[in-house]
Amino acid sequence: MDYSQNLSIPSVANTPSSGLFFSLVAVSCFGIYYENDGVQTNYVYNESTSGKWSDQINSMRDHVIKTRLVPSGTKRLTVNADNCSGQNKNYYVQKFLLAHVDLGIFEHVDYKFFVKRHTNNSCNCGFGRIRNYMATTEC
């Protein structure tokens, strides 16, 4: 799981300058890659609507757990996260995962962090596809 760089909308492929718009809207894109299925779930929202802190991360993570993992009967969860202290390495995110074990939703949760300066994960490939699509498509 990871955040992409902020995206700007609208994205018009044939426009020579973004100065033709009064104001571009910056959106945040958070991705969760489910290795078992090879599917990435992306959450895109206006940056003025919400931030990038542990509450938002836990809400999106909870949605994936309820809609994808619980119905499939998954009992072991391995989470790979980057070293961002505000988003991943904090008390609220750890308590969120522990609560799922305490409630019996999971039997075991592994919470792993990347080595510093080695932050490429599976989500980055999906983010690259989004950027390439936006560069060639008017949206």
Short mmCIF file of C-alpha atoms in Angstrom, two decimals:
data_model
loop_
_atom_site.label_atom_id
_atom_site.label_comp_id
_atom_site.label_asym_id
_atom_site.label_seq_id
_atom_site.Cartn_x
_atom_site.Cartn_y
_atom_site.Cartn_z
CA MET A 1 0.00 0.00 0.00
CA ASP A 2 1.21 3.46 -0.80
CA TYR A 3 0.23 6.92 -1.92
CA SER A 4 0.96 8.10 -5.43
CA GLN A 5 2.21 11.58 -6.16
CA ASN A 6 -0.74 13.97 -6.27
CA LEU A 7 -2.52 14.03 -9.60
CA SER A 8 -3.95 17.16 -11.24
CA ILE A 9 -7.35 17.17 -12.90
CA PRO A 10 -8.45 18.00 -15.54
CA SER A 11 -5.83 16.34 -17.66
CA VAL A 12 -6.14 17.31 -21.31
CA ALA A 13 -3.60 15.51 -23.48
CA ASN A 14 -3.72 17.95 -26.41
CA THR A 15 -3.61 21.20 -24.44
CA PRO A 16 -0.21 22.92 -24.69
CA SER A 17 -0.49 24.57 -21.29
CA SER A 18 -2.37 23.91 -18.09
CA GLY A 19 -2.65 27.70 -17.72
CA LEU A 20 -5.81 27.59 -19.81
CA PHE A 21 -7.71 26.43 -16.73
CA PHE A 22 -8.44 28.72 -13.82
CA SER A 23 -7.35 26.14 -11.31
CA LEU A 24 -6.39 22.50 -11.47
CA VAL A 25 -7.79 20.22 -8.80
CA ALA A 26 -5.20 18.16 -6.94
CA VAL A 27 -6.33 14.66 -6.04
CA SER A 28 -4.73 12.05 -3.82
CA CYS A 29 -4.46 8.44 -4.96
CA PHE A 30 -3.95 5.66 -2.41
CA GLY A 31 -3.38 2.14 -3.68
CA ILE A 32 -3.59 -1.24 -2.00
CA TYR A 33 -2.15 -4.10 -4.04
CA TYR A 34 -3.53 -7.55 -3.21
CA GLU A 35 -0.72 -9.94 -4.17
CA ASN A 36 -2.90 -13.08 -4.04
CA ASP A 37 -5.11 -11.87 -6.91
CA GLY A 38 -2.67 -9.45 -8.57
CA VAL A 39 -5.29 -6.69 -8.28
CA GLN A 40 -4.73 -3.13 -7.11
CA THR A 41 -7.53 -1.13 -5.51
CA ASN A 42 -7.08 2.64 -5.81
CA TYR A 43 -8.85 5.30 -3.80
CA VAL A 44 -8.88 8.71 -5.46
CA TYR A 45 -10.17 11.76 -3.60
CA ASN A 46 -9.87 15.53 -3.69
CA GLU A 47 -7.05 16.70 -1.42
CA SER A 48 -9.32 19.38 0.05
CA THR A 49 -11.75 16.65 1.16
CA SER A 50 -9.35 14.69 3.30
CA GLY A 51 -5.70 14.32 4.26
CA LYS A 52 -3.16 11.52 4.17
CA TRP A 53 -3.05 10.52 7.82
CA SER A 54 -3.72 7.35 9.77
CA ASP A 55 -7.51 7.85 9.92
CA GLN A 56 -7.75 7.92 6.14
CA ILE A 57 -5.35 4.98 5.75
CA ASN A 58 -7.32 2.90 8.25
CA SER A 59 -10.64 3.71 6.55
CA MET A 60 -9.38 2.61 3.15
CA ARG A 61 -7.64 -0.44 4.59
CA ASP A 62 -10.84 -1.38 6.45
CA HIS A 63 -12.82 -1.16 3.22
CA VAL A 64 -10.45 -3.62 1.50
CA ILE A 65 -10.56 -5.97 4.49
CA LYS A 66 -14.37 -5.99 4.56
CA THR A 67 -14.93 -6.24 0.81
CA ARG A 68 -12.05 -8.44 -0.35
CA LEU A 69 -10.35 -10.32 2.49
CA VAL A 70 -13.20 -11.31 4.82
CA PRO A 71 -15.41 -12.73 2.01
CA SER A 72 -12.47 -14.80 0.72
CA GLY A 73 -11.84 -16.30 4.17
CA THR A 74 -8.33 -14.90 4.60
CA LYS A 75 -7.01 -15.50 8.12
CA ARG A 76 -3.37 -14.39 7.73
CA LEU A 77 -2.52 -10.88 6.59
CA THR A 78 0.86 -9.53 5.55
CA VAL A 79 1.05 -5.76 5.12
CA ASN A 80 4.06 -4.21 3.36
CA ALA A 81 4.33 -0.49 4.01
CA ASP A 82 6.85 2.27 3.45
CA ASN A 83 8.56 4.08 6.31
CA CYS A 84 6.28 7.12 6.42
CA SER A 85 5.72 7.84 10.09
CA GLY A 86 2.55 9.89 9.59
CA GLN A 87 0.82 7.29 7.44
CA ASN A 88 2.08 3.87 8.43
CA LYS A 89 4.47 3.82 11.37
CA ASN A 90 2.22 5.10 14.13
CA TYR A 91 0.16 3.93 17.06
CA TYR A 92 -3.26 4.18 15.36
CA VAL A 93 -2.39 1.99 12.40
CA GLN A 94 -0.78 -0.62 14.65
CA LYS A 95 -3.80 -0.65 16.98
CA PHE A 96 -6.09 -0.99 13.96
CA LEU A 97 -4.32 -4.17 12.87
CA LEU A 98 -4.15 -5.54 16.43
CA ALA A 99 -7.89 -4.94 16.84
CA HIS A 100 -8.58 -7.17 13.83
CA VAL A 101 -6.62 -9.97 15.48
CA ASP A 102 -8.36 -9.40 18.83
CA LEU A 103 -11.77 -9.48 17.13
CA GLY A 104 -10.90 -12.78 15.43
CA ILE A 105 -11.05 -11.40 11.90
CA PHE A 106 -7.43 -12.49 11.39
CA GLU A 107 -5.41 -15.11 13.22
CA HIS A 108 -2.09 -13.47 12.44
CA VAL A 109 -0.92 -10.14 10.98
CA ASP A 110 2.63 -9.43 9.78
CA TYR A 111 3.41 -5.73 9.43
CA LYS A 112 6.58 -5.22 7.39
CA PHE A 113 8.44 -2.07 6.41
CA PHE A 114 10.77 -1.46 3.49
CA VAL A 115 14.44 -0.76 4.06
CA LYS A 116 15.09 2.98 3.87
CA ARG A 117 15.66 4.28 0.34
CA HIS A 118 14.14 1.09 -1.11
CA THR A 119 10.52 2.09 -1.39
CA ASN A 120 9.42 0.66 -4.73
CA ASN A 121 6.47 -1.60 -4.14
CA SER A 122 3.79 -3.26 -6.22
CA CYS A 123 1.56 -0.17 -6.09
CA ASN A 124 4.10 1.95 -7.95
CA CYS A 125 3.58 -0.09 -11.12
CA GLY A 126 -0.16 0.60 -10.97
CA PHE A 127 0.45 4.30 -10.34
CA GLY A 128 2.66 4.40 -13.44
CA ARG A 129 -0.17 2.96 -15.51
CA ILE A 130 -2.53 5.63 -14.17
CA ARG A 131 -0.07 8.40 -15.06
CA ASN A 132 0.45 7.00 -18.58
CA TYR A 133 -3.30 6.74 -19.10
CA MET A 134 -3.88 10.31 -17.92
CA ALA A 135 -1.10 11.59 -20.19
CA THR A 136 -2.80 10.18 -23.29
CA THR A 137 -6.47 10.62 -22.38
CA GLU A 138 -8.61 13.66 -21.79
CA CYS A 139 -10.17 13.37 -18.37
#
